[in-house]
Amino acid sequence: LGQSQQPGEDQTPRDRNIFFEAVSMFGEDTSKAYVAFHYRMNRNFFVFIKNKGNLSQEEYIARGELIVELLNEQGTSVGREIRTIDLTRATLPNPQEPQSDIQGAISFTVPDGTFNIVFEVDDRESGRTYVDRKQTVTTRRPNHKPMEASIPFLAKMVIHEGAISPDFEVVNRGLDVVYGTSCGYVLQLFLPDLKDLRVQWKMEGRWDDRFQEKQEQSGNEYTLYPGIPRLLAGDTEIKYEVTKSQYAWRMMYIPLPIEKLETGFYQVEFDITLGEIKTSLKRSFRVNWPNKPLSLTVYELAVDALRLIAKEDEVEEMYGFTSVRGHQRFRDFWHKRDPDTTTAYNEVMAEFYRRVDEALR
């Protein structure tokens, strides 16, 4: 199984403006290995300046460069691509203004092996640079053995009316998932026979920075679609469509209840069996709330703000019990006011604390 390096829970968080992942897959050509890079960059990474070359209208530009390279064990490049980044806008960005992300994908055909990844983003105006050289990816040519599997990656399944197979929209935040997002894992399997195919997954993690509460879930749901993935990359999303294959390749989608998870670090194990053949896979991811209100990050401040809308005895219960029980009272208070309890994200709570932030500013 080819797979990219997975970070541990205690590793330092990356720049939250830059995300990428390397995914090894299989194509029709048995003589080649295939690897795709999904990347996402927030426009806040780049500095905008006035375009002096455009005299007809007010315009601001930002320019940068993306470099992706694969190095073998000898340090020799086996794949390299450089992309220029050119951005324009009519006004300078406001610090409080949310900026859309730039997305894209780069693919290489390479030999079998384990390769070091060089991923670099440069901003030409500020000289700011983001470089990651710590990750690796292992690739392998398809050998058409039963249960041959690709790297699982996080994606949303998009079903089109009248289509035989869905598209898979890549979450594309590296090992991060945005709080409240519905998605699952997609992988490619060689399955000449579907008799006695079974999937079992188990997910566990610790959430809540204050009390490190443990959460566990398991299941066996999956769907299969015959074919191989074909990359569809644009500026705002990356998708794979399922195309016909002359071989017994299938795309498997394993839905997970990620939208129900609180922020934290999670690990998931997949056991896929076909008769007596068994494949076990492990992945890890973080659930992050990128624009979490600051007033919600300090428990005492978050509770004190409730005096505006809650009864005094309700607030005192959140303070008066032990830390764990008081925090549970806080969650119960907001759970009763959650308009959509199918996800962990509470729109009403988020809006309330956004207004608290604004009042504090």
Short mmCIF file of C-alpha atoms in Angstrom, two decimals:
data_model
loop_
_atom_site.label_atom_id
_atom_site.label_comp_id
_atom_site.label_asym_id
_atom_site.label_seq_id
_atom_site.Cartn_x
_atom_site.Cartn_y
_atom_site.Cartn_z
CA LEU A 1 0.00 0.00 0.00
CA GLY A 2 1.36 3.39 -0.98
CA GLN A 3 0.70 6.06 1.59
CA SER A 4 1.81 9.51 2.69
CA GLN A 5 3.35 10.12 6.08
CA GLN A 6 0.83 10.72 8.88
CA PRO A 7 1.72 13.22 11.61
CA GLY A 8 1.35 12.41 15.28
CA GLU A 9 -1.07 14.17 17.58
CA ASP A 10 1.72 16.11 19.28
CA GLN A 11 3.22 17.60 16.14
CA THR A 12 3.29 21.37 15.71
CA PRO A 13 0.32 22.65 13.65
CA ARG A 14 1.09 23.79 10.14
CA ASP A 15 0.50 27.22 8.66
CA ARG A 16 -3.31 27.34 8.57
CA ASN A 17 -3.15 29.18 5.23
CA ILE A 18 -1.48 26.30 3.38
CA PHE A 19 -2.66 22.69 3.03
CA PHE A 20 -1.56 19.83 0.81
CA GLU A 21 -1.68 16.05 0.61
CA ALA A 22 -0.07 13.43 -1.63
CA VAL A 23 -2.22 10.51 -2.76
CA SER A 24 -0.90 7.46 -4.61
CA MET A 25 -3.40 5.85 -6.99
CA PHE A 26 -3.54 3.26 -9.76
CA GLY A 27 -4.22 3.78 -13.46
CA GLU A 28 -4.74 1.48 -16.44
CA ASP A 29 -1.02 1.38 -17.31
CA THR A 30 0.66 -1.35 -15.26
CA SER A 31 4.13 0.02 -16.06
CA LYS A 32 3.62 3.32 -14.21
CA ALA A 33 2.92 4.53 -10.70
CA TYR A 34 0.72 7.57 -10.23
CA VAL A 35 0.67 10.22 -7.50
CA ALA A 36 -1.54 13.30 -7.18
CA PHE A 37 -1.02 16.39 -5.01
CA HIS A 38 -4.05 18.28 -3.77
CA TYR A 39 -3.25 21.77 -2.48
CA ARG A 40 -5.16 24.67 -0.93
CA MET A 41 -3.82 28.19 -0.27
CA ASN A 42 -5.65 31.05 1.40
CA ARG A 43 -5.27 34.41 -0.33
CA ASN A 44 -4.30 35.93 3.03
CA PHE A 45 -0.87 34.33 2.53
CA PHE A 46 -0.14 36.81 -0.25
CA VAL A 47 0.43 40.58 -0.03
CA PHE A 48 -1.54 42.77 -2.46
CA ILE A 49 -0.04 45.96 -3.90
CA LYS A 50 -1.44 48.58 -6.26
CA ASN A 51 -1.00 47.70 -9.92
CA LYS A 52 0.81 50.73 -11.31
CA GLY A 53 0.64 49.26 -14.80
CA ASN A 54 -3.13 49.58 -14.97
CA LEU A 55 -3.97 53.27 -15.28
CA SER A 56 -7.58 52.79 -16.42
CA GLN A 57 -8.90 51.49 -13.10
CA GLU A 58 -8.03 50.87 -9.47
CA GLU A 59 -6.52 47.41 -9.22
CA TYR A 60 -4.41 45.49 -6.70
CA ILE A 61 -2.30 42.46 -7.52
CA ALA A 62 -0.46 39.69 -5.69
CA ARG A 63 2.04 37.28 -7.19
CA GLY A 64 3.62 34.11 -5.97
CA GLU A 65 5.05 30.77 -6.97
CA LEU A 66 4.27 27.16 -6.11
CA ILE A 67 6.93 24.44 -6.40
CA VAL A 68 6.17 20.73 -5.96
CA GLU A 69 8.97 18.19 -6.30
CA LEU A 70 9.57 14.49 -5.61
CA LEU A 71 13.08 13.33 -4.65
CA ASN A 72 14.25 9.70 -4.57
CA GLU A 73 16.55 8.23 -1.92
CA GLN A 74 19.59 9.61 -3.76
CA GLY A 75 18.11 13.11 -3.73
CA THR A 76 17.45 13.07 -7.47
CA SER A 77 14.29 14.71 -8.74
CA VAL A 78 11.81 12.30 -10.35
CA GLY A 79 9.01 14.85 -10.75
CA ARG A 80 8.88 18.63 -10.53
CA GLU A 81 6.36 21.34 -11.41
CA ILE A 82 6.41 25.11 -10.91
CA ARG A 83 3.21 27.16 -11.06
CA THR A 84 2.91 30.94 -11.09
CA ILE A 85 0.22 32.47 -8.90
CA ASP A 86 -1.34 35.74 -10.16
CA LEU A 87 -4.18 37.33 -8.18
CA THR A 88 -6.10 40.56 -8.76
CA ARG A 89 -8.79 42.45 -6.84
CA ALA A 90 -10.43 45.89 -6.99
CA THR A 91 -9.63 46.92 -3.40
CA LEU A 92 -7.12 46.08 -0.70
CA PRO A 93 -8.31 43.19 1.51
CA ASN A 94 -9.86 44.08 4.85
CA PRO A 95 -8.25 42.20 7.78
CA GLN A 96 -11.74 41.09 8.92
CA GLU A 97 -12.79 40.02 5.42
CA PRO A 98 -12.81 36.24 4.83
CA GLN A 99 -10.66 35.35 1.85
CA SER A 100 -11.48 32.52 -0.54
CA ASP A 101 -8.99 29.72 -1.06
CA ILE A 102 -6.99 28.85 -4.16
CA GLN A 103 -7.17 25.16 -4.95
CA GLY A 104 -5.44 22.94 -7.44
CA ALA A 105 -3.92 19.55 -8.16
CA ILE A 106 -0.65 18.35 -9.67
CA SER A 107 -0.06 14.78 -10.81
CA PHE A 108 3.07 12.81 -11.70
CA THR A 109 3.79 9.39 -13.15
CA VAL A 110 6.86 8.03 -11.36
CA PRO A 111 8.72 4.75 -10.71
CA ASP A 112 7.95 2.55 -7.74
CA GLY A 113 9.49 3.77 -4.52
CA THR A 114 9.34 6.06 -1.53
CA PHE A 115 9.96 9.72 -2.29
CA ASN A 116 10.60 12.82 -0.22
CA ILE A 117 8.18 15.66 -0.96
CA VAL A 118 9.27 19.27 -1.40
CA PHE A 119 6.31 21.63 -1.22
CA GLU A 120 7.08 25.35 -1.36
CA VAL A 121 4.95 28.49 -1.70
CA ASP A 122 6.59 31.92 -2.14
CA ASP A 123 5.05 35.39 -2.04
CA ARG A 124 7.06 37.67 -4.33
CA GLU A 125 6.07 40.94 -2.66
CA SER A 126 6.74 40.14 1.02
CA GLY A 127 9.36 37.43 0.53
CA ARG A 128 7.30 35.17 2.78
CA THR A 129 7.94 31.48 2.15
CA TYR A 130 6.26 28.28 3.28
CA VAL A 131 8.36 25.12 2.84
CA ASP A 132 7.54 21.55 3.87
CA ARG A 133 10.17 18.83 3.35
CA LYS A 134 9.06 16.43 6.10
CA GLN A 135 6.52 14.31 4.27
CA THR A 136 7.02 11.26 2.07
CA VAL A 137 4.86 9.29 -0.32
CA THR A 138 5.23 5.65 -1.38
CA THR A 139 4.07 4.67 -4.87
CA ARG A 140 3.57 1.29 -6.53
CA ARG A 141 2.58 0.17 -9.99
CA PRO A 142 -0.67 -1.83 -10.16
CA ASN A 143 -0.16 -5.59 -10.07
CA HIS A 144 -3.87 -6.53 -10.19
CA LYS A 145 -3.84 -8.64 -7.05
CA PRO A 146 -7.16 -8.97 -5.21
CA MET A 147 -7.63 -6.26 -2.56
CA GLU A 148 -4.83 -4.06 -3.88
CA ALA A 149 -5.65 -0.68 -2.31
CA SER A 150 -4.74 2.97 -2.83
CA ILE A 151 -4.32 5.67 -0.17
CA PRO A 152 -7.69 6.67 1.31
CA PHE A 153 -8.42 10.40 1.16
CA LEU A 154 -11.18 12.54 2.64
CA ALA A 155 -13.91 13.61 0.21
CA LYS A 156 -17.59 14.42 -0.13
CA MET A 157 -19.73 12.27 -2.42
CA VAL A 158 -21.63 14.38 -4.97
CA ILE A 159 -24.49 12.58 -6.70
CA HIS A 160 -25.68 14.03 -10.01
CA GLU A 161 -29.20 13.40 -11.23
CA GLY A 162 -29.25 10.66 -13.85
CA ALA A 163 -25.54 9.81 -13.44
CA ILE A 164 -24.43 6.21 -12.94
CA SER A 165 -21.61 7.13 -10.59
CA PRO A 166 -21.07 10.12 -8.28
CA ASP A 167 -18.18 12.56 -8.21
CA PHE A 168 -15.91 12.74 -5.18
CA GLU A 169 -15.08 16.29 -4.10
CA VAL A 170 -11.79 16.32 -2.20
CA VAL A 171 -11.94 17.97 1.24
CA ASN A 172 -8.42 19.19 0.46
CA ARG A 173 -7.24 20.50 3.82
CA GLY A 174 -4.37 18.11 4.31
CA LEU A 175 -5.19 16.24 7.51
CA ASP A 176 -7.74 18.84 8.60
CA VAL A 177 -11.53 18.76 8.39
CA VAL A 178 -13.64 21.85 9.03
CA TYR A 179 -15.93 21.53 12.06
CA GLY A 180 -19.39 20.32 11.02
CA THR A 181 -18.32 18.99 7.59
CA SER A 182 -20.01 15.85 6.22
CA CYS A 183 -17.55 13.59 4.40
CA GLY A 184 -15.90 10.18 4.34
CA TYR A 185 -12.93 8.30 2.91
CA VAL A 186 -12.48 7.30 -0.74
CA LEU A 187 -10.07 4.61 -1.89
CA GLN A 188 -9.41 2.49 -4.95
CA LEU A 189 -9.56 -1.32 -4.73
CA PHE A 190 -8.90 -4.17 -7.14
CA LEU A 191 -11.87 -6.51 -6.66
CA PRO A 192 -12.24 -9.28 -9.26
CA ASP A 193 -14.84 -10.91 -6.98
CA LEU A 194 -17.28 -9.21 -4.60
CA LYS A 195 -18.39 -12.34 -2.74
CA ASP A 196 -18.02 -12.05 1.06
CA LEU A 197 -16.74 -8.44 0.86
CA ARG A 198 -16.98 -6.79 4.28
CA VAL A 199 -15.86 -3.47 5.73
CA GLN A 200 -15.50 -2.59 9.40
CA TRP A 201 -14.25 0.77 10.66
CA LYS A 202 -13.50 2.12 14.11
CA MET A 203 -12.89 5.79 14.90
CA GLU A 204 -11.66 7.24 18.17
CA GLY A 205 -10.19 10.48 19.37
CA ARG A 206 -9.98 13.05 22.11
CA TRP A 207 -11.82 16.34 21.87
CA ASP A 208 -12.29 19.42 24.03
CA ASP A 209 -8.99 21.15 24.76
CA ARG A 210 -9.99 21.64 28.41
CA PHE A 211 -10.96 18.12 29.50
CA GLN A 212 -9.72 15.85 26.69
CA GLU A 213 -12.93 13.81 26.54
CA LYS A 214 -12.77 10.60 24.54
CA GLN A 215 -15.11 9.79 21.68
CA GLU A 216 -15.47 6.42 19.90
CA GLN A 217 -17.63 5.33 16.97
CA SER A 218 -17.73 2.34 14.62
CA GLY A 219 -19.63 1.10 11.60
CA ASN A 220 -19.63 -1.03 8.46
CA GLU A 221 -21.26 1.13 5.80
CA TYR A 222 -19.73 1.50 2.32
CA THR A 223 -20.65 1.90 -1.35
CA LEU A 224 -18.82 0.64 -4.46
CA TYR A 225 -18.61 2.04 -7.99
CA PRO A 226 -16.85 0.21 -10.86
CA GLY A 227 -14.04 2.13 -12.55
CA ILE A 228 -10.96 4.24 -11.88
CA PRO A 229 -10.63 7.86 -10.74
CA ARG A 230 -10.16 10.70 -13.23
CA LEU A 231 -8.93 13.98 -11.79
CA LEU A 232 -11.01 17.14 -12.36
CA ALA A 233 -9.21 20.17 -10.91
CA GLY A 234 -10.41 23.77 -10.97
CA ASP A 235 -9.62 26.97 -9.09
CA THR A 236 -12.31 26.44 -6.45
CA GLU A 237 -12.58 22.66 -6.07
CA ILE A 238 -10.92 19.34 -6.85
CA LYS A 239 -13.04 16.38 -7.86
CA TYR A 240 -12.61 12.85 -9.16
CA GLU A 241 -15.08 11.26 -11.49
CA VAL A 242 -15.33 7.50 -11.91
CA THR A 243 -14.46 6.35 -15.43
CA LYS A 244 -14.67 2.90 -17.02
CA SER A 245 -11.79 0.47 -16.61
CA GLN A 246 -10.94 -2.68 -18.53
CA TYR A 247 -9.87 -4.21 -15.23
CA ALA A 248 -11.69 -4.99 -11.97
CA TRP A 249 -10.97 -1.63 -10.30
CA ARG A 250 -13.61 -0.16 -8.04
CA MET A 251 -13.95 3.07 -6.08
CA MET A 252 -15.07 2.56 -2.49
CA TYR A 253 -16.69 5.31 -0.41
CA ILE A 254 -16.83 4.83 3.35
CA PRO A 255 -19.06 7.48 4.98
CA LEU A 256 -18.05 8.56 8.48
CA PRO A 257 -20.06 10.70 10.96
CA ILE A 258 -17.37 13.40 10.94
CA GLU A 259 -20.01 16.13 11.04
CA LYS A 260 -20.91 14.92 14.57
CA LEU A 261 -17.34 15.24 15.90
CA GLU A 262 -16.19 18.02 18.17
CA THR A 263 -12.87 19.72 17.43
CA GLY A 264 -9.91 17.48 18.21
CA PHE A 265 -7.61 14.79 16.85
CA TYR A 266 -9.02 11.47 15.60
CA GLN A 267 -7.74 8.17 14.25
CA VAL A 268 -9.70 5.72 12.15
CA GLU A 269 -8.91 2.08 11.32
CA PHE A 270 -10.45 0.23 8.38
CA ASP A 271 -10.56 -3.57 8.09
CA ILE A 272 -11.61 -4.67 4.60
CA THR A 273 -11.97 -8.40 3.99
CA LEU A 274 -12.70 -10.38 0.84
CA GLY A 275 -13.12 -14.01 1.78
CA GLU A 276 -9.86 -14.87 3.55
CA ILE A 277 -7.97 -11.82 2.25
CA LYS A 278 -7.78 -8.89 4.65
CA THR A 279 -6.50 -5.33 4.19
CA SER A 280 -6.09 -3.01 7.16
CA LEU A 281 -5.64 0.73 6.78
CA LYS A 282 -5.12 3.55 9.28
CA ARG A 283 -5.64 7.26 8.83
CA SER A 284 -5.69 10.26 11.15
CA PHE A 285 -7.20 13.73 10.89
CA ARG A 286 -7.96 16.84 12.91
CA VAL A 287 -11.33 18.54 13.18
CA ASN A 288 -10.67 22.30 13.28
CA TRP A 289 -12.89 25.34 13.58
CA PRO A 290 -10.92 27.87 11.47
CA ASN A 291 -12.93 30.99 12.42
CA LYS A 292 -13.92 30.04 15.94
CA PRO A 293 -15.02 33.13 17.90
CA LEU A 294 -12.30 34.22 20.32
CA SER A 295 -14.80 34.68 23.14
CA LEU A 296 -15.65 30.98 22.87
CA THR A 297 -12.05 29.87 23.42
CA VAL A 298 -12.00 31.06 27.07
CA TYR A 299 -14.56 29.12 29.11
CA GLU A 300 -15.00 31.72 31.85
CA LEU A 301 -15.60 34.49 29.31
CA ALA A 302 -17.99 32.30 27.29
CA VAL A 303 -20.06 31.55 30.41
CA ASP A 304 -20.03 35.13 31.66
CA ALA A 305 -21.40 36.33 28.30
CA LEU A 306 -24.45 34.09 28.84
CA ARG A 307 -25.68 36.44 31.58
CA LEU A 308 -27.12 38.45 28.69
CA ILE A 309 -29.52 35.67 27.64
CA ALA A 310 -29.59 33.00 30.38
CA LYS A 311 -31.13 32.80 33.81
CA GLU A 312 -28.82 33.53 36.73
CA ASP A 313 -29.18 30.04 38.20
CA GLU A 314 -28.26 28.47 34.84
CA VAL A 315 -25.04 30.48 34.72
CA GLU A 316 -24.23 29.67 38.34
CA GLU A 317 -24.64 25.95 37.59
CA MET A 318 -21.93 26.26 34.96
CA TYR A 319 -19.63 27.81 37.56
CA GLY A 320 -20.82 26.01 40.69
CA PHE A 321 -20.28 22.35 39.81
CA THR A 322 -16.99 20.57 39.19
CA SER A 323 -15.27 21.60 36.00
CA VAL A 324 -16.50 18.62 33.98
CA ARG A 325 -20.14 18.90 35.16
CA GLY A 326 -20.18 22.67 34.73
CA HIS A 327 -18.88 22.31 31.20
CA GLN A 328 -21.58 19.73 30.50
CA ARG A 329 -24.22 22.24 31.66
CA PHE A 330 -22.75 24.73 29.21
CA ARG A 331 -23.02 22.22 26.34
CA ASP A 332 -26.57 21.26 27.37
CA PHE A 333 -27.61 24.92 27.35
CA TRP A 334 -26.53 25.36 23.74
CA HIS A 335 -27.68 21.91 22.61
CA LYS A 336 -31.27 22.88 23.47
CA ARG A 337 -30.90 25.89 21.16
CA ASP A 338 -29.22 24.08 18.28
CA PRO A 339 -31.36 24.33 15.12
CA ASP A 340 -29.66 21.27 13.56
CA THR A 341 -28.62 18.54 15.98
CA THR A 342 -27.40 16.26 13.16
CA THR A 343 -24.06 18.11 13.23
CA ALA A 344 -21.79 19.21 16.07
CA TYR A 345 -21.69 22.74 14.69
CA ASN A 346 -24.27 24.98 16.38
CA GLU A 347 -25.18 27.94 14.18
CA VAL A 348 -26.95 29.83 16.96
CA MET A 349 -24.04 29.50 19.39
CA ALA A 350 -21.52 30.53 16.73
CA GLU A 351 -23.55 33.63 15.83
CA PHE A 352 -23.99 34.62 19.48
CA TYR A 353 -20.25 34.50 20.18
CA ARG A 354 -19.42 36.27 16.92
CA ARG A 355 -21.57 39.12 18.25
CA VAL A 356 -19.76 38.93 21.61
CA ASP A 357 -16.47 39.28 19.72
CA GLU A 358 -17.80 42.27 17.83
CA ALA A 359 -18.99 43.92 21.05
CA LEU A 360 -15.57 43.39 22.64
CA ARG A 361 -13.86 44.94 19.60
#
